[in-house]
Amino acid sequence: MTTPKYDFKSIEEKGHRKWRQANLFATHPEPRKKYYMLEMFAYPSGDIHIGHFRNYGIGDAVTRFRLMQGYDVLHAFGWDSFGLPAENAAIKHGVHPREWTLRNITTGRQTLQRMGLSYDWEREVVTSEPDYYKWTQWLFLLLYERGLAYRAPSLVNWCPNDGILANELVQDGRCWRCQSEVGKKEIENCWFFRYSDFAARLLDDLDRLDGWPETIKLLQRNWIGRSEGCEIDFDFGGQKLTVFTTRPDTTWGVTFMVVAPEHPIAAEVAQTQPKVAAYIQQALRKKEWERIAEGEKDGVFTGLTVTNPLNGEEVQLWVADYVVATYGTGVVMGVPGHDTRDFAFAKRYGIPIRVVIQPPGNGLEAETMEDAYVGEGTMVNSGALDGTPTPDGIPAVIEYLAQKGLGRPKVNYRLKDWLVSRQRYWGCPIPIIHCAECGPQGVPETELPVRLPLEQTQFVAEGRSPLADNPEFMRATCPRCGAPAERDPDTMDTFVCSSWYHFRYVDARNEAAPWDKEKAKTWLPVDLYIGGSEHACMHLLYFRFITKVLHDAGWLPTDEPTQRLFNHGMVYDAQGLLMSKSAGNVVSPNAIMSQWGVDVCRLAMFFFAPSEDEIRWKETGLVGAQRFAQRVWDRVHDARDVEDTRAAQRKLHQVIRKVTASFEGDLHFNTSMAAIMEFMNLSKQLSRSSATTLVQLLAPLAPFMAEELWEMLGHPGSVFRTSWPTYDEELAREEEVEVVVQLNGKVRGRFTAAADTSEEDLRAQALRDPAVQKALSGKEPRKVIVARGRLVNVVV
RNA sequence: GCGAGAGUGGCGGAACUGGCAGACGCGCUAGAUUUAGGAUCUAGUGGGUAAAACCGUGCGGGUUCGAGUCCCGCCUCUCGCACCA
């Protein structure tokens, strides 16, 4: 009876066959105990890479664990398949974007299936296919009907290669994809979602998301950027010039006003003043990153003044590009005494500085200041409010302003509305018809989807959407008056497509509705969502926003998409460098699976580090995993009908406890594996019963091998249809412990004792220790500390 | 600049509410076995010493019987935001 070779190839084939025949991962139509496991779906660019391998490996392990725990699991996959690379490939290789996309999906799916991932493939979605994007259009119309989609002109980021870019896609003034410098361009009619209306909810509800990492919540809080303050109306020759400030208590210190170059007043002034016009032109031509590069602040005086409503003073009006047009009202009140940026600006242009907040020690004088004083203090030079301390000054001024009708309390957010129009071909068409008479009209639901014309060959158009050049696509009739009209030529940001895919999984083949509300009630919210943290402020915020919108509209049972979020770490090469095609250091999942087998690759991945940490992909990890797998294989084959020793039994129950806790909690499979290894090191001869348990514990981590060993042990059916091992606290408990004897905190001896030995007895036994006896030499110890089950420290 | 997180052997990483630092693995050393091995098995492996003592969790202080863990002050690295009024 020799042990058969561990041949991963035949085992994998067998496993695939077995699971397919048993339809193991089909979603239960009427779950009694649901678990919705979700991983971020993939963009189909070429093949699956090692980062996906990690992400989906973790999700698969959790899915299999939950199945064994008796849950009915929903676990599906899809493709975020609209987007730029398909167009780029089309231009470069002359393949149609759809063809390129579908080809990549086929390749990617094969790799995922080879990995044996536990997806219910019947629910696969492809966002660029009409049966999916029909409902993306439906979603757009839902927002439109609820007043949450509107059209406005927009100064957009413009990349010479990739066209319009969302702010999030501009990194250090460069395009996230092609690295070209990004400029600005005015686009007339852009669609926006009223995202910022949800800022407060998106912020406040973070407090309810207990299962989200604090770091992600913090990133979102900063991104939303709430700040409390007030608006103050200054007077500009009869016009209101409103500013937002968080420091109304410094309003008496205003010595100038600044508007952003993009502000309408700047344009107005420019008409009569060539100097201002020239400045604006130059400022707008600057690249974003040049403006942002801190330090020198330049601007231009308009020659005009504005009146401070609190003291009636006339102050100079400037235009300067350190003012951000899209934040607040695009106007800043210049308080050089108490704001560092205003200070720098005032110094440069010789604008007066006035102290209106006196710090605790007093003695602050405008003439000798080297920087603004931004701390707390007492108000001075502020009329009736002189003597008020800072914390009281702010509300006092706000109240005063409100009473006089000169201002109002205001909470401002950094979060801006979501610009969803893209002037691209390969995206979801915006389902709007523009009628000269009736204005923009939503396409009636019965006419959805508005199909993307596939015969298109032109994918780039200078400064406008390529679809605008397709007369057949553009031709439409107004749904309201029946007159000839035009379609909207834009497509949507792909973040719209990815904001709701997890709802579609719930009922992916529904042709009459995006999903059935009852099914949504059954499965939602998602129990665990796994993906990379790079999506913290984009996808993950849009995803929450859309959930809230759909919840308000009665389509969802919850207004948060997922209970728990888990961010896996990135995978780097052995040198710690990001893998990339250009660096030539890409580890292909297919290559390593061929060489080592799926299970060994998974085990190596899991054992490298905790799931949230970054890992460096090294071959040595595979060697270790290989040995471990081989050892398990041999030991299970050697299992006999023997009695387990008490020690082995105890260890096994401890391991069950440990592994279960990792799956339910931190997903630290590295320590789960370490625990299993410890058990194997302790128990060289496995009993059939402990081998059975061992195989079950290993099944979520190394599914193919476990399935084979399960059969080999003579058990019927699939290991994934059995129930997860349970542990017995009694059996797991240590009966004996080693107690350390310390002398003044240093280890000097040790003895074993029953775990439940009383403190008194432990103390007595420690004092009998020869080293202690010697040190005491008959004297009484100063102090004896007993830590039950651990140590006794004798202080002399 | 602001915010967050992290610094532990040659390497990846363990360490519950403060209680034996270095689990588990890689690598290395020695031995066994083998025609051979990136195979398997056994023993060892933080520094230091003949053996002890002693020294060791980025650095400097502190609290404590006892600190990788708590407090204060630094240094370094990673990530996020970045003229946000």
CSV table of N, CA and C (backbone and C1' of nucleotides) in Angstrom, one decimal, chain A residues 218-219 227 244-246 291-292 297 322-324 327 332 341 414 596 607-608 610 618-620 627 631 670 674 677-678 681 684 738 740 742 746 748 750 783 785 790-791 793 795, chain B residues 1-5 11-17 19-21 23-28 38-43 52-55 64-67 78-85:
chain,number,residue,atom,x,y,z
A,218,LEU,N,-12.2,57.1,7.3
A,218,LEU,CA,-11.6,58.4,7.5
A,218,LEU,C,-11.3,59.0,6.1
A,219,LEU,N,-10.8,58.2,5.2
A,219,LEU,CA,-10.6,58.7,3.8
A,219,LEU,C,-11.9,59.3,3.2
A,227,SER,N,-17.2,71.3,6.4
A,227,SER,CA,-16.7,72.3,7.3
A,227,SER,C,-17.9,73.3,7.6
A,244,PHE,N,-17.9,82.3,1.8
A,244,PHE,CA,-18.0,81.3,2.8
A,244,PHE,C,-16.8,81.4,3.7
A,245,THR,N,-17.0,81.4,5.0
A,245,THR,CA,-15.9,81.4,5.9
A,245,THR,C,-16.1,80.5,7.2
A,246,THR,N,-15.1,79.9,7.7
A,246,THR,CA,-15.2,79.2,8.9
A,246,THR,C,-14.8,80.1,10.1
A,291,ARG,N,-0.9,75.7,-10.7
A,291,ARG,CA,-1.7,76.5,-9.7
A,291,ARG,C,-1.6,76.0,-8.3
A,292,ILE,N,-1.6,74.7,-8.2
A,292,ILE,CA,-1.6,74.0,-6.9
A,292,ILE,C,-0.3,74.1,-6.3
A,297,LYS,N,2.0,83.4,-4.4
A,297,LYS,CA,0.6,83.6,-4.7
A,297,LYS,C,0.5,84.9,-5.5
A,322,TYR,N,-5.1,81.6,-6.3
A,322,TYR,CA,-5.1,80.7,-5.1
A,322,TYR,C,-6.5,80.5,-4.6
A,323,VAL,N,-7.4,81.1,-5.1
A,323,VAL,CA,-8.8,80.9,-4.7
A,323,VAL,C,-9.4,79.8,-5.6
A,324,VAL,N,-9.9,78.8,-5.0
A,324,VAL,CA,-10.4,77.6,-5.8
A,324,VAL,C,-11.9,77.9,-6.2
A,327,TYR,N,-14.9,75.6,-4.7
A,327,TYR,CA,-15.1,75.4,-3.3
A,327,TYR,C,-15.8,76.6,-2.7
A,332,VAL,N,-13.0,84.6,-1.5
A,332,VAL,CA,-12.4,84.5,-0.1
A,332,VAL,C,-12.3,85.9,0.4
A,341,ARG,N,-2.4,82.0,4.1
A,341,ARG,CA,-2.4,82.2,2.6
A,341,ARG,C,-2.6,83.7,2.4
A,414,ARG,N,-16.7,69.7,0.7
A,414,ARG,CA,-15.7,69.6,-0.4
A,414,ARG,C,-16.2,68.8,-1.6
A,596,TRP,N,2.6,24.8,-10.3
A,596,TRP,CA,2.5,24.4,-8.9
A,596,TRP,C,1.1,23.8,-8.6
A,607,PHE,N,-0.5,32.2,3.0
A,607,PHE,CA,0.5,32.1,4.1
A,607,PHE,C,1.5,33.2,4.1
A,608,PHE,N,1.6,33.9,3.0
A,608,PHE,CA,2.6,35.1,3.0
A,608,PHE,C,2.4,36.1,4.1
A,610,PRO,N,-0.9,38.5,6.5
A,610,PRO,CA,-2.4,38.7,6.7
A,610,PRO,C,-3.0,39.3,5.4
A,618,LYS,N,7.2,35.7,-3.9
A,618,LYS,CA,8.4,35.0,-4.0
A,618,LYS,C,8.2,33.5,-4.2
A,619,GLU,N,9.1,32.9,-4.9
A,619,GLU,CA,9.0,31.5,-5.2
A,619,GLU,C,9.2,30.7,-3.9
A,620,THR,N,10.0,31.2,-3.0
A,620,THR,CA,10.2,30.4,-1.8
A,620,THR,C,8.9,30.1,-1.1
A,627,ARG,N,5.5,21.9,0.1
A,627,ARG,CA,5.9,20.9,1.1
A,627,ARG,C,4.8,20.6,2.0
A,631,ARG,N,2.9,17.2,2.6
A,631,ARG,CA,2.9,16.5,3.9
A,631,ARG,C,1.4,16.2,4.3
A,670,ASN,N,-3.0,33.2,7.3
A,670,ASN,CA,-1.6,32.8,7.6
A,670,ASN,C,-1.5,32.2,8.9
A,674,ALA,N,-0.8,28.3,10.1
A,674,ALA,CA,0.2,28.0,11.1
A,674,ALA,C,-0.3,27.1,12.2
A,677,MET,N,-0.4,23.6,10.9
A,677,MET,CA,0.9,23.1,10.9
A,677,MET,C,1.4,22.6,12.2
A,678,GLU,N,1.0,23.5,13.2
A,678,GLU,CA,1.4,23.1,14.6
A,678,GLU,C,0.7,21.8,15.0
A,681,ASN,N,2.6,19.0,13.4
A,681,ASN,CA,3.9,18.8,14.0
A,681,ASN,C,3.8,18.0,15.3
A,684,LYS,N,2.0,13.2,14.6
A,684,LYS,CA,2.5,12.7,13.3
A,684,LYS,C,1.7,11.6,12.8
A,738,GLU,N,2.6,25.6,32.0
A,738,GLU,CA,3.9,25.8,32.5
A,738,GLU,C,4.0,27.2,33.1
A,740,VAL,N,6.0,30.2,34.8
A,740,VAL,CA,7.4,30.8,34.9
A,740,VAL,C,7.6,31.5,36.2
A,742,GLN,N,9.7,34.2,38.1
A,742,GLN,CA,10.6,35.4,37.9
A,742,GLN,C,11.1,35.9,39.2
A,746,LYS,N,12.9,38.8,36.1
A,746,LYS,CA,13.7,38.0,35.2
A,746,LYS,C,13.4,36.5,35.4
A,748,ARG,N,13.7,32.9,36.2
A,748,ARG,CA,14.8,32.2,36.9
A,748,ARG,C,14.4,30.7,37.0
A,750,ARG,N,11.0,27.5,36.2
A,750,ARG,CA,9.7,27.2,35.7
A,750,ARG,C,9.2,25.9,36.3
A,783,LYS,N,7.5,41.4,47.7
A,783,LYS,CA,6.2,41.3,47.0
A,783,LYS,C,6.2,40.1,46.1
A,785,ILE,N,3.9,38.6,42.9
A,785,ILE,CA,2.8,38.8,42.0
A,785,ILE,C,2.5,37.5,41.3
A,790,ARG,N,0.2,31.7,34.3
A,790,ARG,CA,1.3,32.2,33.5
A,790,ARG,C,2.6,32.3,34.3
A,791,LEU,N,2.6,33.1,35.3
A,791,LEU,CA,3.9,33.3,36.0
A,791,LEU,C,3.7,33.8,37.4
A,793,ASN,N,6.0,36.3,39.9
A,793,ASN,CA,7.1,37.2,40.0
A,793,ASN,C,7.4,37.5,41.4
A,795,VAL,N,9.5,39.6,44.0
A,795,VAL,CA,10.3,40.8,44.1
A,795,VAL,C,11.1,40.8,45.4
B,1,G,P,6.6,69.8,6.9
B,1,G,O5',5.2,70.5,6.8
B,1,G,C5',4.8,71.5,7.6
B,1,G,C4',3.4,71.9,7.3
B,1,G,C3',2.4,70.9,7.8
B,1,G,O3',2.0,71.2,9.1
B,1,G,C1',2.0,71.4,5.5
B,2,C,P,1.8,70.0,10.2
B,2,C,O5',0.4,69.5,9.8
B,2,C,C5',-0.8,70.3,10.0
B,2,C,C4',-2.0,69.6,9.3
B,2,C,C3',-2.2,68.2,9.8
B,2,C,O3',-2.9,68.1,11.0
B,2,C,C1',-2.4,68.3,7.4
B,3,G,P,-2.5,66.9,12.0
B,3,G,O5',-3.3,65.7,11.3
B,3,G,C5',-4.7,65.7,11.2
B,3,G,C4',-5.1,64.5,10.3
B,3,G,C3',-4.6,63.1,10.7
B,3,G,O3',-5.3,62.6,11.8
B,3,G,C1',-4.4,63.4,8.4
B,4,A,P,-4.5,61.6,12.9
B,4,A,O5',-4.4,60.3,12.0
B,4,A,C5',-5.6,59.5,11.7
B,4,A,C4',-5.3,58.4,10.7
B,4,A,C3',-4.3,57.4,11.2
B,4,A,O3',-5.0,56.4,12.1
B,4,A,C1',-3.7,58.0,9.0
B,5,G,P,-4.1,55.7,13.2
B,5,G,O5',-3.1,54.7,12.4
B,5,G,C5',-3.7,53.6,11.7
B,5,G,C4',-2.7,52.9,10.8
B,5,G,C3',-1.5,52.4,11.5
B,5,G,O3',-1.7,51.1,12.1
B,5,G,C1',-0.9,53.6,9.5
B,11,C,P,16.5,40.5,8.0
B,11,C,O5',15.7,39.6,7.0
B,11,C,C5',15.6,40.0,5.6
B,11,C,C4',14.6,39.1,4.9
B,11,C,C3',13.2,39.1,5.4
B,11,C,O3',12.5,40.2,4.9
B,11,C,C1',13.8,36.9,5.2
B,12,G,P,11.3,40.9,5.8
B,12,G,O5',10.1,39.8,5.6
B,12,G,C5',9.6,39.6,4.3
B,12,G,C4',8.5,38.6,4.3
B,12,G,C3',7.4,38.9,5.3
B,12,G,O3',6.5,39.9,4.9
B,12,G,C1',8.0,36.6,5.4
B,13,G,P,5.7,40.8,5.9
B,13,G,O5',4.8,39.7,6.6
B,13,G,C5',4.4,39.8,7.9
B,13,G,C4',4.2,38.4,8.5
B,13,G,C3',3.7,38.4,9.9
B,13,G,O3',2.3,38.3,9.9
B,13,G,C1',5.7,37.1,9.7
B,14,A,P,1.5,38.8,11.2
B,14,A,O5',1.5,37.5,12.0
B,14,A,C5',2.2,37.5,13.2
B,14,A,C4',2.0,36.2,14.0
B,14,A,C3',1.5,36.5,15.4
B,14,A,O3',0.1,36.3,15.4
B,14,A,C1',3.6,35.4,15.4
B,15,A,P,-0.8,37.5,16.1
B,15,A,O5',-0.1,37.5,17.6
B,15,A,C5',-0.4,36.5,18.5
B,15,A,C4',0.4,36.7,19.8
B,15,A,C3',0.2,38.1,20.4
B,15,A,O3',-0.9,38.2,21.2
B,15,A,C1',2.5,37.4,20.3
B,16,C,P,-1.5,39.7,21.3
B,16,C,O5',-2.9,39.5,22.0
B,16,C,C5',-4.1,39.2,21.2
B,16,C,C4',-5.2,38.6,22.0
B,16,C,C3',-5.5,39.5,23.3
B,16,C,O3',-6.4,40.5,22.9
B,16,C,C1',-5.2,37.3,24.0
B,17,U,P,-6.1,42.0,23.1
B,17,U,O5',-6.0,42.2,24.7
B,17,U,C5',-5.9,43.5,25.2
B,17,U,C4',-6.5,43.6,26.5
B,17,U,C3',-5.6,43.7,27.7
B,17,U,O3',-5.1,45.0,27.9
B,17,U,C1',-7.5,42.3,28.2
B,19,G,P,0.7,40.8,27.8
B,19,G,O5',1.6,40.1,28.9
B,19,G,C5',3.0,40.3,28.9
B,19,G,C4',3.6,39.2,29.7
B,19,G,C3',3.0,37.8,29.6
B,19,G,O3',4.1,36.9,29.7
B,19,G,C1',2.9,38.5,31.8
B,20,C,P,5.0,36.5,28.4
B,20,C,O5',6.0,35.6,29.1
B,20,C,C5',7.0,36.1,30.0
B,20,C,C4',8.3,35.4,29.7
B,20,C,C3',8.7,35.4,28.3
B,20,C,O3',10.2,35.5,28.3
B,20,C,C1',8.4,33.2,28.9
B,21,A,P,10.8,36.9,28.1
B,21,A,O5',10.3,37.3,26.6
B,21,A,C5',10.7,36.5,25.5
B,21,A,C4',9.7,36.6,24.4
B,21,A,C3',10.1,35.8,23.1
B,21,A,O3',9.5,34.6,23.2
B,21,A,C1',9.6,38.1,22.6
B,23,A,P,9.7,31.0,16.9
B,23,A,O5',8.4,30.0,17.0
B,23,A,C5',7.8,29.7,18.2
B,23,A,C4',6.3,29.5,18.0
B,23,A,C3',5.9,28.8,16.8
B,23,A,O3',5.9,27.4,17.0
B,23,A,C1',4.6,30.8,17.0
B,24,C,P,6.7,26.4,16.0
B,24,C,O5',6.0,26.8,14.6
B,24,C,C5',4.7,26.3,14.3
B,24,C,C4',4.2,26.9,12.9
B,24,C,C3',5.3,26.8,11.8
B,24,C,O3',5.2,25.5,11.2
B,24,C,C1',4.5,29.0,11.9
B,25,G,P,6.6,24.8,10.8
B,25,G,O5',7.0,25.7,9.5
B,25,G,C5',6.2,25.6,8.3
B,25,G,C4',6.5,26.8,7.4
B,25,G,C3',7.9,26.8,6.8
B,25,G,O3',8.1,25.9,5.7
B,25,G,C1',7.2,29.0,7.5
B,26,C,P,9.6,25.4,5.4
B,26,C,O5',10.3,26.7,4.8
B,26,C,C5',9.9,27.2,3.5
B,26,C,C4',10.6,28.4,3.1
B,26,C,C3',12.1,28.3,3.1
B,26,C,O3',12.5,27.8,1.8
B,26,C,C1',11.5,30.3,4.3
B,27,G,P,13.8,26.7,1.9
B,27,G,O5',15.0,27.7,2.3
B,27,G,C5',15.5,28.7,1.5
B,27,G,C4',16.5,29.5,2.3
B,27,G,C3',17.7,28.8,2.8
B,27,G,O3',18.7,28.6,1.9
B,27,G,C1',16.8,30.2,4.5
B,28,C,P,19.6,27.3,1.9
B,28,C,O5',20.4,27.4,3.2
B,28,C,C5',21.4,28.5,3.4
B,28,C,C4',21.9,28.6,4.8
B,28,C,C3',22.5,27.3,5.3
B,28,C,O3',23.8,27.2,4.9
B,28,C,C1',21.0,28.3,6.9
B,38,G,P,18.6,20.3,-5.9
B,38,G,O5',17.6,21.4,-5.5
B,38,G,C5',17.5,22.0,-4.2
B,38,G,C4',16.1,22.3,-3.9
B,38,G,C3',15.2,21.1,-3.7
B,38,G,O3',15.3,20.7,-2.4
B,38,G,C1',14.2,22.7,-5.2
B,39,A,P,14.4,19.8,-1.6
B,39,A,O5',13.7,18.8,-2.7
B,39,A,C5',12.3,18.7,-2.9
B,39,A,C4',11.9,17.3,-2.6
B,39,A,C3',11.7,16.9,-1.1
B,39,A,O3',10.5,17.4,-0.6
B,39,A,C1',12.8,15.2,-2.3
B,40,U,P,10.5,17.8,1.0
B,40,U,O5',10.6,16.4,1.7
B,40,U,C5',9.6,15.5,1.7
B,40,U,C4',10.0,14.2,2.4
B,40,U,C3',10.4,14.4,3.8
B,40,U,O3',9.3,14.5,4.7
B,40,U,C1',12.0,13.1,2.7
B,41,C,P,9.3,15.4,6.0
B,41,C,O5',10.2,14.6,7.0
B,41,C,C5',9.8,13.3,7.4
B,41,C,C4',10.9,12.6,8.1
B,41,C,C3',11.5,13.4,9.3
B,41,C,O3',10.7,13.3,10.5
B,41,C,C1',13.2,12.5,8.0
B,42,U,P,10.7,14.5,11.5
B,42,U,O5',12.1,14.4,12.2
B,42,U,C5',12.4,13.2,13.0
B,42,U,C4',13.8,13.3,13.6
B,42,U,C3',14.1,14.7,14.2
B,42,U,O3',13.6,14.8,15.5
B,42,U,C1',15.9,14.0,12.8
B,43,A,P,13.2,16.2,16.0
B,43,A,O5',14.6,16.9,16.3
B,43,A,C5',15.5,16.4,17.3
B,43,A,C4',16.8,17.1,17.3
B,43,A,C3',16.8,18.6,17.3
B,43,A,O3',16.7,19.1,18.6
B,43,A,C1',18.3,17.8,15.6
B,52,A,P,24.5,28.4,28.1
B,52,A,O5',25.1,29.5,29.1
B,52,A,C5',24.2,30.2,29.9
B,52,A,C4',24.7,30.4,31.3
B,52,A,C3',24.4,31.8,31.9
B,52,A,O3',23.1,31.9,32.4
B,52,A,C1',26.6,31.2,32.3
B,53,A,P,22.2,33.0,31.9
B,53,A,O5',22.9,34.3,32.5
B,53,A,C5',23.0,34.4,33.9
B,53,A,C4',24.1,35.4,34.3
B,53,A,C3',23.8,36.8,33.8
B,53,A,O3',22.9,37.5,34.7
B,53,A,C1',26.0,36.3,33.2
B,54,C,P,21.6,38.1,34.1
B,54,C,O5',22.0,39.1,33.0
B,54,C,C5',22.9,40.2,33.4
B,54,C,C4',23.6,40.7,32.1
B,54,C,C3',22.8,41.3,31.0
B,54,C,O3',22.4,42.6,31.3
B,54,C,C1',24.3,39.7,30.1
B,55,C,P,21.0,43.1,30.9
B,55,C,O5',21.2,43.3,29.3
B,55,C,C5',22.3,44.1,28.8
B,55,C,C4',22.3,44.1,27.3
B,55,C,C3',21.0,44.2,26.6
B,55,C,O3',20.6,45.6,26.5
B,55,C,C1',22.1,42.4,25.7
B,64,U,P,5.2,54.0,39.1
B,64,U,O5',4.9,52.5,38.7
B,64,U,C5',3.6,52.0,38.7
B,64,U,C4',3.6,50.6,38.1
B,64,U,C3',4.5,49.7,38.7
B,64,U,O3',4.0,49.1,40.0
B,64,U,C1',4.6,49.5,36.4
B,65,C,P,5.1,48.9,41.2
B,65,C,O5',6.0,47.7,40.7
B,65,C,C5',7.1,47.3,41.4
B,65,C,C4',7.6,45.9,40.9
B,65,C,C3',7.7,45.8,39.4
B,65,C,O3',9.0,46.4,39.0
B,65,C,C1',6.6,44.0,40.3
B,66,G,P,9.0,47.2,37.7
B,66,G,O5',8.6,46.2,36.6
B,66,G,C5',9.5,45.2,36.2
B,66,G,C4',8.8,44.2,35.3
B,66,G,C3',8.3,44.9,34.0
B,66,G,O3',9.3,45.1,33.0
B,66,G,C1',6.7,43.4,34.9
B,67,A,P,9.2,46.2,32.0
B,67,A,O5',7.9,45.9,31.1
B,67,A,C5',7.9,44.7,30.2
B,67,A,C4',7.4,45.1,28.9
B,67,A,C3',8.4,46.1,28.1
B,67,A,O3',8.2,45.8,26.7
B,67,A,C1',6.3,47.2,28.5
B,78,U,P,8.7,56.0,1.4
B,78,U,O5',7.3,55.3,1.6
B,78,U,C5',7.1,53.9,1.2
B,78,U,C4',5.8,53.4,1.6
B,78,U,C3',4.6,54.3,1.2
B,78,U,O3',4.3,54.0,-0.2
B,78,U,C1',4.3,53.9,3.4
B,79,C,P,3.8,55.3,-1.1
B,79,C,O5',2.2,55.4,-0.6
B,79,C,C5',1.3,54.3,-0.7
B,79,C,C4',0.1,54.6,0.1
B,79,C,C3',-0.6,55.9,-0.2
B,79,C,O3',-1.4,55.7,-1.4
B,79,C,C1',-0.4,55.7,2.1
B,80,G,P,-1.6,57.0,-2.3
B,80,G,O5',-2.7,57.9,-1.5
B,80,G,C5',-4.0,57.4,-1.4
B,80,G,C4',-4.7,58.2,-0.3
B,80,G,C3',-4.9,59.7,-0.7
B,80,G,O3',-5.9,59.9,-1.6
B,80,G,C1',-4.2,59.5,1.6
B,81,C,P,-5.7,61.1,-2.7
B,81,C,O5',-5.9,62.4,-1.9
B,81,C,C5',-7.1,62.7,-1.3
B,81,C,C4',-7.0,63.9,-0.4
B,81,C,C3',-6.5,65.2,-1.0
B,81,C,O3',-7.4,65.8,-1.8
B,81,C,C1',-5.4,64.8,1.1
B,82,A,P,-6.9,66.4,-3.3
B,82,A,O5',-5.9,67.5,-2.8
B,82,A,C5',-6.4,68.6,-2.1
B,82,A,C4',-5.2,69.2,-1.3
B,82,A,C3',-4.4,70.2,-2.0
B,82,A,O3',-5.1,71.4,-2.1
B,82,A,C1',-3.1,68.9,-0.6
B,83,C,P,-4.6,72.6,-3.1
B,83,C,O5',-4.9,73.8,-2.1
B,83,C,C5',-4.5,73.7,-0.7
B,83,C,C4',-4.3,75.1,-0.3
B,83,C,C3',-5.6,76.0,-0.3
B,83,C,O3',-5.8,76.6,0.9
B,83,C,C1',-3.8,77.0,-1.4
B,84,C,P,-6.3,75.7,2.2
B,84,C,O5',-7.8,75.4,1.8
B,84,C,C5',-8.8,76.4,2.0
B,84,C,C4',-10.1,75.7,2.2
B,84,C,C3',-9.9,74.4,3.0
B,84,C,O3',-10.5,74.5,4.3
B,84,C,C1',-10.9,73.9,0.9
B,85,A,P,-11.6,75.0,5.0
B,85,A,O5',-11.3,76.6,5.1
B,85,A,C5',-12.3,77.5,5.3
B,85,A,C4',-11.8,78.9,5.0
B,85,A,C3',-12.8,79.9,4.7
B,85,A,O3',-13.4,80.5,5.8
B,85,A,C1',-11.1,80.0,3.1
